[in-house]
Each structure stands twice: as structure tokens, then as C-alpha cells.
Coordinates of C-alpha atoms in Angstrom, one line a residue:
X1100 CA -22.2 60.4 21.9
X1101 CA -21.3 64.2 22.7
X1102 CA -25.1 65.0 22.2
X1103 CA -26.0 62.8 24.2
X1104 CA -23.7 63.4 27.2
X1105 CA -24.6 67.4 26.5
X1106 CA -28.4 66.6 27.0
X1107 CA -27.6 64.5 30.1
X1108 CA -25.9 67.6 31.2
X1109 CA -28.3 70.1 30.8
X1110 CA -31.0 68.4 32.2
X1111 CA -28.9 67.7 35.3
X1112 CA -28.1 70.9 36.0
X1113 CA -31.2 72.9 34.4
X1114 CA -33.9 70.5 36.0
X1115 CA -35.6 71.5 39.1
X1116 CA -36.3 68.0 39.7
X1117 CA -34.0 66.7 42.7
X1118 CA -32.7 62.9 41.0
X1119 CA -29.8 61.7 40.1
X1120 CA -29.9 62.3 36.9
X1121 CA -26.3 62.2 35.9
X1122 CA -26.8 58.3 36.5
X1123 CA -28.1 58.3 33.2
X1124 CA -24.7 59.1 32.3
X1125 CA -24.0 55.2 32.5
X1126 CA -25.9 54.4 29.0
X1127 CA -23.3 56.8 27.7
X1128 CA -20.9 54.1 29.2
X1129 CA -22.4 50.9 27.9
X1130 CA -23.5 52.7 24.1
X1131 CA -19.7 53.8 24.1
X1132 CA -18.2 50.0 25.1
X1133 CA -19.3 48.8 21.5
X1134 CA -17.2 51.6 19.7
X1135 CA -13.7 52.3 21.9
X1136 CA -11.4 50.2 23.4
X1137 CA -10.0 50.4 26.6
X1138 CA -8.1 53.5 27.0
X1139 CA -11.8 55.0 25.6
X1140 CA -13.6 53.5 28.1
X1141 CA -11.8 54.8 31.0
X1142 CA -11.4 58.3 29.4
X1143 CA -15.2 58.9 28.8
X1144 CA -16.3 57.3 32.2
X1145 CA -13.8 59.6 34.0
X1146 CA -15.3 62.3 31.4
X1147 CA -19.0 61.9 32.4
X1148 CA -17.7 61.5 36.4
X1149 CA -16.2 64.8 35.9
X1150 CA -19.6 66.1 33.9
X1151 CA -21.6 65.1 36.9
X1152 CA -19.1 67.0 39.5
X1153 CA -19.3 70.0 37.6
X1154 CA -23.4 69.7 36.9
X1155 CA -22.9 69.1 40.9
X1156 CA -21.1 72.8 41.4
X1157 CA -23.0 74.7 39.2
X1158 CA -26.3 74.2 41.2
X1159 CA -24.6 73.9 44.5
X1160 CA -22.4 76.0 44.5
X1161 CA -23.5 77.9 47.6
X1162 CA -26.1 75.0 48.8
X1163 CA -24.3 72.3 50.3
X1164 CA -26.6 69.7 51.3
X1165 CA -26.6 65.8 52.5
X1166 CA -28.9 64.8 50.1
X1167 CA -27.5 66.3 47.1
X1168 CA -24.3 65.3 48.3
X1169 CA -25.6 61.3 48.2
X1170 CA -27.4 62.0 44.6
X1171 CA -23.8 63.4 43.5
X1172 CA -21.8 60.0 44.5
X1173 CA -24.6 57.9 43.5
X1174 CA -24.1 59.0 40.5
X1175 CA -20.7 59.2 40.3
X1176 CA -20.6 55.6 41.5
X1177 CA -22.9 54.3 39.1
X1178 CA -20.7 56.0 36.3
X1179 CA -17.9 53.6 38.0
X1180 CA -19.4 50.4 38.1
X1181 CA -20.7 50.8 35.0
X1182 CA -17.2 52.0 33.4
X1183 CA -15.9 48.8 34.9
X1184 CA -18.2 46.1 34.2
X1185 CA -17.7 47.7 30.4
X1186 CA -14.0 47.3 30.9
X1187 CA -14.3 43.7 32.7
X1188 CA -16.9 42.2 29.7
X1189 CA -14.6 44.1 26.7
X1190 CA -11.3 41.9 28.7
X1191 CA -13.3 38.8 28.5
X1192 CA -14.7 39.2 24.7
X1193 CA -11.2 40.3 23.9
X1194 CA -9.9 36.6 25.9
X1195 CA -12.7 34.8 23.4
X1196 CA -11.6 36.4 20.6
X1197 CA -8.0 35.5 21.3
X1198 CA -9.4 32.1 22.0
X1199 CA -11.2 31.7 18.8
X1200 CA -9.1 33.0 16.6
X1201 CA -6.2 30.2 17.9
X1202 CA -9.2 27.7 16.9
X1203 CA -9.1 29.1 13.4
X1204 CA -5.4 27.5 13.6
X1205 CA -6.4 24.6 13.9
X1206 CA -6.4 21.8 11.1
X1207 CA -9.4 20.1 12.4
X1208 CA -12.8 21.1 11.6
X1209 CA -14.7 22.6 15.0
X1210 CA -18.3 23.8 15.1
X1211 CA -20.3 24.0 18.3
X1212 CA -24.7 23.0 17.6
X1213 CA -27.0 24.3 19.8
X1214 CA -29.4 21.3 21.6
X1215 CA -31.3 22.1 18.5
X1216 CA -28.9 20.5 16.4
X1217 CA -28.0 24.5 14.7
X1218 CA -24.5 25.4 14.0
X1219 CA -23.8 28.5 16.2
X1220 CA -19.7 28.5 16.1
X1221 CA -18.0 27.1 12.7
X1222 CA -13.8 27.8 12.7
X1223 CA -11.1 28.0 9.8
X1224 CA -11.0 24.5 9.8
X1225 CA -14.2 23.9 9.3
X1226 CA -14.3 26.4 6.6
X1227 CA -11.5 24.8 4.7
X1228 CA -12.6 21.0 5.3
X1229 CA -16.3 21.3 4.5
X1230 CA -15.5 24.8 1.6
X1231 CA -18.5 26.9 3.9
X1232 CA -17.4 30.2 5.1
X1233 CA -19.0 30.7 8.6
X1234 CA -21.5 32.6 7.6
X1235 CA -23.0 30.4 5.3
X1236 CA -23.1 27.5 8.0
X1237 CA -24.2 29.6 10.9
X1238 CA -28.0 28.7 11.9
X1239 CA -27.7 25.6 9.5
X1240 CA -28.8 22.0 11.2
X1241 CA -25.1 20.2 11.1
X1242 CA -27.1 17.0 10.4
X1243 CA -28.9 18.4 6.8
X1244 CA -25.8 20.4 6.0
X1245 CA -23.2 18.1 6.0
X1246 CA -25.5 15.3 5.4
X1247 CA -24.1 13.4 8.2
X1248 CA -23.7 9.5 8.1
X1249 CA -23.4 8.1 11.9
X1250 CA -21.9 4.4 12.3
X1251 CA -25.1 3.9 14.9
X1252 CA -28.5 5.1 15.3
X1253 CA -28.2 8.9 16.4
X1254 CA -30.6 8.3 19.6
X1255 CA -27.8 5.7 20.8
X1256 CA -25.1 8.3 19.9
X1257 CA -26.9 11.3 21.8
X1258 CA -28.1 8.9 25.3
X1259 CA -24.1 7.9 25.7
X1260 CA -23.0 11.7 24.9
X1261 CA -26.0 12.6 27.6
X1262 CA -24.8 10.2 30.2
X1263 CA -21.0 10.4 29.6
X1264 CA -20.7 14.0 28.0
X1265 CA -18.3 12.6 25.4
X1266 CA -18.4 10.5 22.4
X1267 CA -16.4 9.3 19.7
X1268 CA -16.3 7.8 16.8
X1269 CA -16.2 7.7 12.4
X1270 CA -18.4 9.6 10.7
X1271 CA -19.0 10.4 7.0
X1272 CA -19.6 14.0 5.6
X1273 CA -20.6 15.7 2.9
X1274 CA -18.5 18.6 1.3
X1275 CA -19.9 21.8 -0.4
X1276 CA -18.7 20.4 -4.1
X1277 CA -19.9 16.8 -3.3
X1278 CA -17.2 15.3 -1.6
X1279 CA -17.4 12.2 1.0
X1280 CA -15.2 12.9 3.5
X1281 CA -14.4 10.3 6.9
X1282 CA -13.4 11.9 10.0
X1283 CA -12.7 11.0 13.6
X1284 CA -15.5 12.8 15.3
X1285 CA -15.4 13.6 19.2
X1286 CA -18.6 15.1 20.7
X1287 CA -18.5 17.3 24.2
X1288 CA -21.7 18.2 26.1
X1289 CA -22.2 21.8 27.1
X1290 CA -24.0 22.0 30.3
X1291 CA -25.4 24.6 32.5
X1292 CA -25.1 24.9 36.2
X1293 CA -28.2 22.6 36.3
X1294 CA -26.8 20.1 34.0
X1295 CA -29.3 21.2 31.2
X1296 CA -27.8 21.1 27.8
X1297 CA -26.5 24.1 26.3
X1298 CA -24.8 22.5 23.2
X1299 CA -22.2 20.3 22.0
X1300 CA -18.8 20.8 20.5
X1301 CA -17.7 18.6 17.7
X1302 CA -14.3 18.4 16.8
X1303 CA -13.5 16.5 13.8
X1304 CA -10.3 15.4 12.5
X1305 CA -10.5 14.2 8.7
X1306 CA -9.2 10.5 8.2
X1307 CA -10.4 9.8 4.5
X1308 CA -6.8 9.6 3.7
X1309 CA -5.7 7.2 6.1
X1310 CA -8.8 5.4 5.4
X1311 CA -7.8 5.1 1.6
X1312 CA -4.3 3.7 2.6
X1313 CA -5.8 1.2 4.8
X1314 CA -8.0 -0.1 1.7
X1315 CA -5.1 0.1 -0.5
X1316 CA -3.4 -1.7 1.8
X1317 CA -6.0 -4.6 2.4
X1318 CA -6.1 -4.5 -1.2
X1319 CA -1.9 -5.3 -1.4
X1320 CA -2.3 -7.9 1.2
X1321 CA -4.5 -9.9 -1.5
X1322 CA -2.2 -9.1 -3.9
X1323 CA 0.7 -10.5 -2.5
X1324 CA -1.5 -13.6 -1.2
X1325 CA -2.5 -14.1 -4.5
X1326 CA 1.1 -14.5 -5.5
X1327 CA 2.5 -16.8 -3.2
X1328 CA -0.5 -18.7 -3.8
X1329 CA 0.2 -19.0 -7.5
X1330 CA 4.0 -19.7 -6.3
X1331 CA 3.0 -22.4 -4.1
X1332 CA 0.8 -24.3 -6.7
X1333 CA 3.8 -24.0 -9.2
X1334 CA 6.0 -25.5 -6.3
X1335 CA 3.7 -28.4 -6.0
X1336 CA 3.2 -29.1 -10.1
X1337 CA 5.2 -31.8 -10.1
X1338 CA 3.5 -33.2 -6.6
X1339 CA 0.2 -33.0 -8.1
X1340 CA 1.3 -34.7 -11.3
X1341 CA 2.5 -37.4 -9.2
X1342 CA -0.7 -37.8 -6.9
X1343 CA -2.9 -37.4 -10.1
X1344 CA -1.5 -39.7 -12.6
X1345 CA -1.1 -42.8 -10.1
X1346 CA -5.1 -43.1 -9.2
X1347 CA -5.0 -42.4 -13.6
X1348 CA -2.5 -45.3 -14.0
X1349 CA -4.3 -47.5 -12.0
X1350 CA -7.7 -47.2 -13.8
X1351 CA -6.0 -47.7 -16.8
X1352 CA -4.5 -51.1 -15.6
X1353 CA -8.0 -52.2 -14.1
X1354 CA -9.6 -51.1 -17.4
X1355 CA -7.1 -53.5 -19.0
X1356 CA -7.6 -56.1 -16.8
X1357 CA -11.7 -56.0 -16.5
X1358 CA -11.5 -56.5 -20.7
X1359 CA -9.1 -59.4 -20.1
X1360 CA -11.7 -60.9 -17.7
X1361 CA -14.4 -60.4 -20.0
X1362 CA -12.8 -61.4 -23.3
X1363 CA -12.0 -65.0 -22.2
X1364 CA -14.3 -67.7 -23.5
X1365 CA -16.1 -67.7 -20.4
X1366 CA -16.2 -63.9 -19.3
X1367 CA -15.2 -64.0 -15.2
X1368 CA -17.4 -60.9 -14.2
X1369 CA -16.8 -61.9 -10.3
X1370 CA -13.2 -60.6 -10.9
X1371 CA -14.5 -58.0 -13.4
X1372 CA -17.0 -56.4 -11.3
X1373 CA -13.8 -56.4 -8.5
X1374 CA -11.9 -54.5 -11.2
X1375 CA -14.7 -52.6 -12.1
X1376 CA -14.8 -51.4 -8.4
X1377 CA -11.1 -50.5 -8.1
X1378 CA -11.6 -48.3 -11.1
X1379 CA -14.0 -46.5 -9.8
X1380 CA -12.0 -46.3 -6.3
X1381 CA -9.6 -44.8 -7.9
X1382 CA -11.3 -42.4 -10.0
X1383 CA -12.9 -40.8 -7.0
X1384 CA -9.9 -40.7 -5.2
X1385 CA -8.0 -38.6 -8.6
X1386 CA -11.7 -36.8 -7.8
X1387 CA -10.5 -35.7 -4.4
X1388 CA -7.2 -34.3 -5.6
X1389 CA -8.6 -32.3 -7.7
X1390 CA -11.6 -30.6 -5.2
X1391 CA -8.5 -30.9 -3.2
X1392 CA -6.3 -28.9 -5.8
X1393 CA -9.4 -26.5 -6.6
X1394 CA -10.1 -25.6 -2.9
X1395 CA -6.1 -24.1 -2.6
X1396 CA -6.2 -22.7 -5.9
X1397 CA -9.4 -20.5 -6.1
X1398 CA -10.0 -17.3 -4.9
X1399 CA -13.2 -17.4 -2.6
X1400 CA -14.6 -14.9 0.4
X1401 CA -13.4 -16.3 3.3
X1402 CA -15.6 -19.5 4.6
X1403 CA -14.8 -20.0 8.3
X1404 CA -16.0 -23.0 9.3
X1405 CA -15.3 -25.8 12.3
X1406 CA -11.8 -27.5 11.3
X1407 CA -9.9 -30.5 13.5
X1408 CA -6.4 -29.3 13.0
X1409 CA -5.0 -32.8 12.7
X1410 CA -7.2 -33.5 9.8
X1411 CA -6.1 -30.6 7.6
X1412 CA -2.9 -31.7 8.2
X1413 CA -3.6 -35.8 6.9
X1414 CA -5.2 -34.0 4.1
X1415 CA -2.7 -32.1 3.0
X1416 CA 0.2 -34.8 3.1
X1417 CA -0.7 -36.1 -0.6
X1418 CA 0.2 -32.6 -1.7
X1419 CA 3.8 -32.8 0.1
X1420 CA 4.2 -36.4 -0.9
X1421 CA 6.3 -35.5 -4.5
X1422 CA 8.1 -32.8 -2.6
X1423 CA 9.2 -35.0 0.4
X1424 CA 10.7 -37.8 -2.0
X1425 CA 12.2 -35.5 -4.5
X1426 CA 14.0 -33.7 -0.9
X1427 CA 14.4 -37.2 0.4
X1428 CA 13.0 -35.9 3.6
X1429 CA 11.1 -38.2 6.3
X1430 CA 8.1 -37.4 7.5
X1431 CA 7.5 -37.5 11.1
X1432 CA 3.7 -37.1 12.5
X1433 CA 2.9 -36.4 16.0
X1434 CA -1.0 -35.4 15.6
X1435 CA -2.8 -35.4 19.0
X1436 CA -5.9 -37.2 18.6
X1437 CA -9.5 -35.9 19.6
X1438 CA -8.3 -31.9 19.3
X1439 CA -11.0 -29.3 20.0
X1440 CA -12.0 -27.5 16.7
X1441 CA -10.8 -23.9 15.4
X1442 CA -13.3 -22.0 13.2
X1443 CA -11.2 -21.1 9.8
X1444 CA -11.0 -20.8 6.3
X1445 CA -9.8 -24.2 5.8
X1446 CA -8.0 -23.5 2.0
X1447 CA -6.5 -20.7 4.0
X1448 CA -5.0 -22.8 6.4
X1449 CA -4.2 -25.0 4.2
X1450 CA -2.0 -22.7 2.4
X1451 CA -0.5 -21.9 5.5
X1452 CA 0.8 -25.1 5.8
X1453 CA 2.2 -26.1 2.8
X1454 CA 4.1 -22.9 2.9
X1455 CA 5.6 -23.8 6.4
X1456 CA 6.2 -27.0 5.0
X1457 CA 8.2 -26.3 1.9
X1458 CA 10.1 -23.4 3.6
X1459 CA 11.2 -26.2 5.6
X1460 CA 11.8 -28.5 2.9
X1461 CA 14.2 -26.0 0.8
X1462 CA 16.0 -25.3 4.5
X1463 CA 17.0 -29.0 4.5
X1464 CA 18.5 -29.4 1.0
X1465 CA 22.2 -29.2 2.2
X1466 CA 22.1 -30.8 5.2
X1467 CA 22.7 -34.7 4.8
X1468 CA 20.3 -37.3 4.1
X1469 CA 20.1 -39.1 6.9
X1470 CA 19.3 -36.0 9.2
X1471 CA 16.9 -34.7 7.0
X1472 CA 13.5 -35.1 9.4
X1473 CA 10.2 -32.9 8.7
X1474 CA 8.0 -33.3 12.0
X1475 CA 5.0 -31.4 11.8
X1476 CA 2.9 -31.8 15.4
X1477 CA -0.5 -30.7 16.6
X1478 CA -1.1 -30.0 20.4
X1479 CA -3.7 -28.2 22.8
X1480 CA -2.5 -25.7 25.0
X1481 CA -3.4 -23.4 27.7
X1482 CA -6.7 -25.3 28.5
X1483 CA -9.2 -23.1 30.4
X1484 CA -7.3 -19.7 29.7
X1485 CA -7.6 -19.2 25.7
X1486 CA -10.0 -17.1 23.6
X1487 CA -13.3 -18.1 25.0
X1488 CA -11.9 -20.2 27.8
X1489 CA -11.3 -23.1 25.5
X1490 CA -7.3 -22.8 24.9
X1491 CA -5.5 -22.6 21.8
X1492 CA -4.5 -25.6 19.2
X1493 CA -0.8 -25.3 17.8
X1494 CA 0.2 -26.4 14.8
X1495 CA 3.9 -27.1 15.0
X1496 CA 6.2 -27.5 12.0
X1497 CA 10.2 -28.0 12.3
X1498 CA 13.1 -28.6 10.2
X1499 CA 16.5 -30.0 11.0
X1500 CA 17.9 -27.4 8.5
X1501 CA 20.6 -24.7 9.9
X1502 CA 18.1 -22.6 11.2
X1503 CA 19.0 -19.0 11.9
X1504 CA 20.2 -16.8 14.3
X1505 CA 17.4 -15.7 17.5
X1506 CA 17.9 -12.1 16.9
X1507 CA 17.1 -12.3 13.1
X1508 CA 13.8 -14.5 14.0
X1509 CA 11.4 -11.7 13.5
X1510 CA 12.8 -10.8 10.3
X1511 CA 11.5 -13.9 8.2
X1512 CA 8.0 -12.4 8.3
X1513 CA 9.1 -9.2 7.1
X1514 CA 7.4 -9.0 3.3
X1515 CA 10.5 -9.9 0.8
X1516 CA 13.0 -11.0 3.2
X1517 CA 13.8 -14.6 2.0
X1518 CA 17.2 -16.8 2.6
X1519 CA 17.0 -18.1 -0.5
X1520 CA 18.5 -17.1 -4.2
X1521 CA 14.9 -18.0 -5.2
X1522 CA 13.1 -16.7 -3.0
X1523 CA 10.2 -14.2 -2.9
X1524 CA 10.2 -13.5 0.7
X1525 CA 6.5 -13.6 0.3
X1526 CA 5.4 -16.6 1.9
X1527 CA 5.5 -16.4 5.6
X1528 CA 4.3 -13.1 5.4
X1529 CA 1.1 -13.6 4.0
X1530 CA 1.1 -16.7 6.3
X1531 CA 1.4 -14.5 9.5
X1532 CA -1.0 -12.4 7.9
X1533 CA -3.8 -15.4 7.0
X1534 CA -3.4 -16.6 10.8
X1535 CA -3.6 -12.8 12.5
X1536 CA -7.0 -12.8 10.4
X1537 CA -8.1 -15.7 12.6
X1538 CA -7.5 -14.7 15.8
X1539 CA -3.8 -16.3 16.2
X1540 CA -0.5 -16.0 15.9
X1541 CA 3.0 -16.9 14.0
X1542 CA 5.9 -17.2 15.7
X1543 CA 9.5 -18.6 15.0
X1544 CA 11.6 -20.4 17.5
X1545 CA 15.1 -22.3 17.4
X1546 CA 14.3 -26.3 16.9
X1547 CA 15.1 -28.6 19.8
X1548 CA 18.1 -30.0 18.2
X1549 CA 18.7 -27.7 15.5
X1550 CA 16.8 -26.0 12.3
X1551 CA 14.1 -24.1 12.9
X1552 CA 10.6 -24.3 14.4
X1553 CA 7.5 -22.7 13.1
X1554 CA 4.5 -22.9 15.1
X1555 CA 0.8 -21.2 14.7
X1556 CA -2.3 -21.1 17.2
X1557 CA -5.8 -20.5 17.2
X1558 CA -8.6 -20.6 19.5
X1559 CA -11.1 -23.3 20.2
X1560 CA -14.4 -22.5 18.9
X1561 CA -16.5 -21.7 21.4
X1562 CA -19.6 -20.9 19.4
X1563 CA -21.2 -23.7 17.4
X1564 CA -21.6 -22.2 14.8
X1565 CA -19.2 -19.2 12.7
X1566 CA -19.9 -16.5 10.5
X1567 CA -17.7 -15.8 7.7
X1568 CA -15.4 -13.4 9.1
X1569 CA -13.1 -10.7 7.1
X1570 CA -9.8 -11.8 6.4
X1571 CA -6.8 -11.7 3.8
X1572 CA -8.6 -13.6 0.5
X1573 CA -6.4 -16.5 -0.8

């Protein structure tokens, strides 16, 4: 740099040639931006001013005139300018610097693709999510090297980031040693001052682990539905005894009595072809109790079908009819008639209630018999202003047991919170849970008199037809 600004010198004051050639002084400037700091900067600019000055007295020392004069402060201005521009682009690359170095702080993952999809800025985060160093990513396609997996087609992705400037969404990665990594990806357009792209900046924030809890979570929802399923069965052993064995007994009888018919000296086969028919009557309907029985008890993907609320609810009475005489509990029905259909898993719902309606069972056993009431009602509401502008049906069930206090309400759906010595606590959660997965809700409300009222809701089916829809597996 001293050579240089020497030759610069000596030509300036050696040359006969009348130009300012101490402006030349100024590539001493910029050469020297790249090497010194700030203090350097100002110390050789004012260096080569003071150069040109003295180049300036040597050769005029005795010949003052305008125009060498002007070349002089040309010069000296040039040297200025240039000293500061340096000094004004080494403040702003020292402002990025700062800048990207509190990127490399961050936890997220940052890179910035040129339109051509190349990685041209790759921070600490990135480096320590995707095990890269930033030299290794730089001038990479982001697409190839991370072998991206988008959640639509990319042309969708990059004509909402064009219009909006932003996007967001999942997206799966690939790590240096093989990994599969989910992040939360947000996408902003870099734009010129004629809104032509210059980039984008993708910030990712890795989710894999909340994504594994959320599937280990699904997964314990099952679970505990798979338990209070098998509890509920158990509960209703000796009701299904019951409703099996008397459509059983009654064959057997009819049996007897069609031999009787056709053993007598003159066989009666009007009567036995009567018996015949009861028998078979009867094995059909020991036939529905069991698809009946085999519907609650197996474990298929959810079927979502039309349903008529008030029907489930006839059809799961035989099931409740051992437990309502071994409570000595009446049964009162108030089943509106001609209800709009939901679109459910109809063993689900099932499930749901005959847990609602043991619950309130077991809530009953010490209050006295003659006030022990189950009332289980259906009812539209909210006509025109429901899911799909069709309302909601409710299913209503309510004991006149001692019900509980308004501020613990909430509480009974909480998993393991029971109010019995026996009790899981199991049940209405996975209940709440089964009708959330349907698009309605679970609530618990003081009885009109006393006890407790459950009641859930679900919308109208709008569409005519339902596709199976995820939900928690009974």
C-alpha cells in the first residue's frame, strides 16, 4: 500500500502532465477499506490528502495558479468522499455482521434461497438442525439438499408466497445423517424496488418433537378408550347374560313344544309350524344381540355414517335392561320423533351412551327407590344456526342421584377423576373425547330437580353422504 501511495506521489509531482493525478489516490482508499478498520481509514485518507498538498507545494511552490488550485481540491475532495463512502459501507457491513451473528443465536434454522431456489445465507441454526456447516450448504438447491417434502404442490406454495409475500406451513426435512425432521416453516419474499424477486427467507422452527407427543398422545387416547370399553362390557355381563339366554330359553321351550305337537298320534303341524316360527323369531332376535354385542366390542376404524339419534338410543335399551332392574331404576323416555340425522360412528356413540347411562345408574344407588328415575331425552336445537345451518341434536341423560357441586362440574371429564371407590375415572373422558371427534360437545349441568344432567350434541348432516373421518378408535 506504501508503494503504491509513493508511485501516486511521484508521478504527481514528477509528471509534466497537468491532471489531477493525486485522485488516483482514492483506489488507495477503497484497496485499504478491505484491510483496516475505522480509525485506518481515516488515518490513510487524511495521509494521502496530506500527500496531495504537499505534491501540490512542491510544484507550486512559486506558481500559484486557478487551475492547479481546482486540480489540488479536486483531488483532495475525491480523497474525502471516497474515505467516507469506505467509512459509511465498513458501518453498514459492520451493522450486518452484528445482525447476522444475533441470527446465529437463534434456535431456529434460517437460510435465505435465491429466486433460483440456491442457498445464499445458512445461520447456526441451521447448521446445528440440518449438521451442514455453511459452507457446505452455500450454492446448494434447498429443495435437493434437504430433500424437502411440502404438504401441497410447490407451484401452489410459491403463487400464494408471490401474491401474499408470506407463507406457512409443515414441512419435512432431511438431515445430513438421515434424519426426518418436521418443522413449522414460514416463507418471506424479498423484493426489489420493482417488486421483482430477489429471494426468500425461510425460517424454520423444528416440531418433530411435538409431533411425536401428539401421536403418542392419539395413541393413549385409544388406549384409555380401549379400557373403558373393556370396563363397560364387563359392567354389562350380567345384562347381556340376561338379554341372551331369554330369546335361548324360549327356543328351547318352542323346541319342546313343536316335538309335543309332532309326537301325538296325529302330529298338529299347524301349531308346530307356529312353534317352528317362534323359534326361529327368537333365534334371530339372540342374533341381534350378539351383532349388537360385537358392534360395541370390536375395535374398527371409525365408520361415520347417517344415524337417527332416537334409534341408537331404542337399541341400546336391551343392553341397560339387566342393569336398570338389578338398580331398580325406572326408565323414562322422551325421544323426539322424526330427528334430523348426525353422521357418526354409531358403536362409538353407542358407547357413549351406555357410559352416561351407568354413571347415572351407580349415582342413584343410595338414593331411595321410589325416586330413583333415569330419563334419557333426544331434542333438536338451534334450528337454522348449527354446523351447516341444520342445528344440533342433544342427547340428554339425567339422574336423580345427589349430583355435585357447579364449580366441580368440569372436573368429571378430567382423565381419573371418578366419585366412586370403584371407579376408573376413565369413562366420561373418553366420552368427551369420542363426541369432540364428531364435531360436538359434552357438557355437565345440575338436573332440574336434583342429580345430575349429562347432555351431548352434534350437528345435522348436511351432506348426504360421510366419509370416514379420524377420530378416537373404540
Amino acid at each position: 500500500m506504501a508503494t503504491l501511495c509513493l508511485a501516486i506521489f511521484l508521478v504527481d509531482t514528477l509528471s509534466p502532465l497537468d491532471m489531477a493525478i493525486a485522485v488516483l489516490y482514492g483506489v488507495v482508499v477503497l484497496v485499504s477499506s478491505s484491510w483496516f478498520g475505522t480509525r485506518g481509514l481515516i488515518a490513510i485518507g487524511a495521509g494521502c490528502a496530506g500527500l496531495a498538498v504537499g505534491s501540490f507545494l512542491i510544484i507550486h511552490a512559486q506558481d500559484y495558479n486557478l487551475a492547479s488550485v481546482m486540480r489540488c481540491l479536486v483531488s483532495i475532495a475525491a480523497i474525502g468522499v471516497t474515505t467516507l463512502l469506505c467509512l459509511r459501507n465498513e458501518a453498514t457491513t459492520a451493522s450486518l455482521r452484528d445482525q447476522a451473528a444475533l441470527l446465529d443465536l437463534s434456535h431456529d434454522a434460517i437460510f435465505v434461497r435465491a429466486p433460483s431456489d440456491a442457498i445464499v445465507y445458512w445461520n447456526g441454526g441451521a447448521e446445528r438442525l440440518y449438521g451442514w456447516s455453511r459452507e457446505e450448504a452455500l450454492g446448494h438447491a434447498a429443495g435437493t439438499l434437504l430433500r424437502t417434502v411440502l404438504p401441497a404442490p410447490r407451484s401452489q406454495i410459491m403463487a400464494s408466497l408471490h401474491a401474499t409475500g408470506f407463507w406457512e406451513g409443515e414441512v419435512r426435512h432431511t438431515t445430513r445423517d438421515g434424519r426426518e425432521v418436521t418443522c413449522l416453516s414460514r416463507w418471506s419474499a424479498q423484493r426489489d424496488a420493482r417488486g421483482r424477486s430477489l429471494g426468500t427467507l425461510e425460517t424454520n422452527h423444528d416440531i418433530t418433537a411435538r409431533k411425536t407427543a401428539e401421536h403418542d398422545l392419539r395413541q393413549a387416547e385409544a388406549a384409555l378408550a380401549e379400557v373403558t370399553r373393556v370396563s363397560t362390557l364387563g359392567a354389562l355381563t350380567a345384562s347381556i347374560a340376561h338379554e341372551v339366554n331369554q330369546p335361548l330359553a324360549a327356543v328351547i321351550t318352542s323346541g319342546e313344544a313343536c316335538l309335543r305337537w309332532l309326537r301325538r298320534p296325529v302330529p298338529d303341524i299347524a301349531e308346530a309350524e307356529e312353534t317352528v316360527q317362534r323359534m326361529i323369531a327368537n333365534g334371530r332376535r339372540a342374533s341381534e344381540v350378539i351383532a349388537r354385542l360385537r358392534a360395541l366390542a370390536r375395535r374398527d376404524p371409525p365408520d361415520h355414517r347417517p344415524i337417527d339419534l332416537s334409534e341408537l338410543v331404542e337399541d341400546s335399551l336391551p343392553l341397560l335392561e339387566w342393569e336398570l332392574a338389578s338398580h331398580r331404576v325406572r326408565l323414562a323416555l322422551r325421544l323426539a320423533p322424526a330427528l334430523p340425522r348426525i353422521g357418526g360412528d354409531r358403536g362409538q356413540l353407542q358407547q357413549v351412551l351406555i357410559n352416561l347411562a351407568l354413571n347415572a345408574l351407580h349415582a342413584m344407588d343410595a338414593v331411595p327407590e321410589a325416586d330413583r328415575t333415569l330419563t334419557i331425552r333426544t331434542a333438536l336445537r338451534q334450528a337454522g344456526a348449527g354446523p351447516g345451518n341444520g342445528g344440533e341434536v342433544a342427547v340428554t341423560v339425567e339422574d336423580a342421584g345427589p349430583g355435585a357441586p357447579p364449580e366441580t362440574l368440569e372436573s368429571l371429564f378430567a382423565p381419573f377423576f371418578s366419585t366412586r371407590d370403584d371407579g376408573m375415572g376413565l369413562g366420561l373422558s373418553v366420552a368427551r373425547s369420542i363426541v369432540e371427534a364428531h364435531g360436538g360437545r359434552l357438557v355437565a349441568q345440575p338436573g332440574a330437580a336434583a342429580g345430575l344432567c349429562l347432555t351431548f350434541t352434534l350437528p345435522v348432516l348436511s351432506e348426504p353422504s360421510l366419509a370416514p373421518a379420524e377420530g378416537v378408535g373404540l
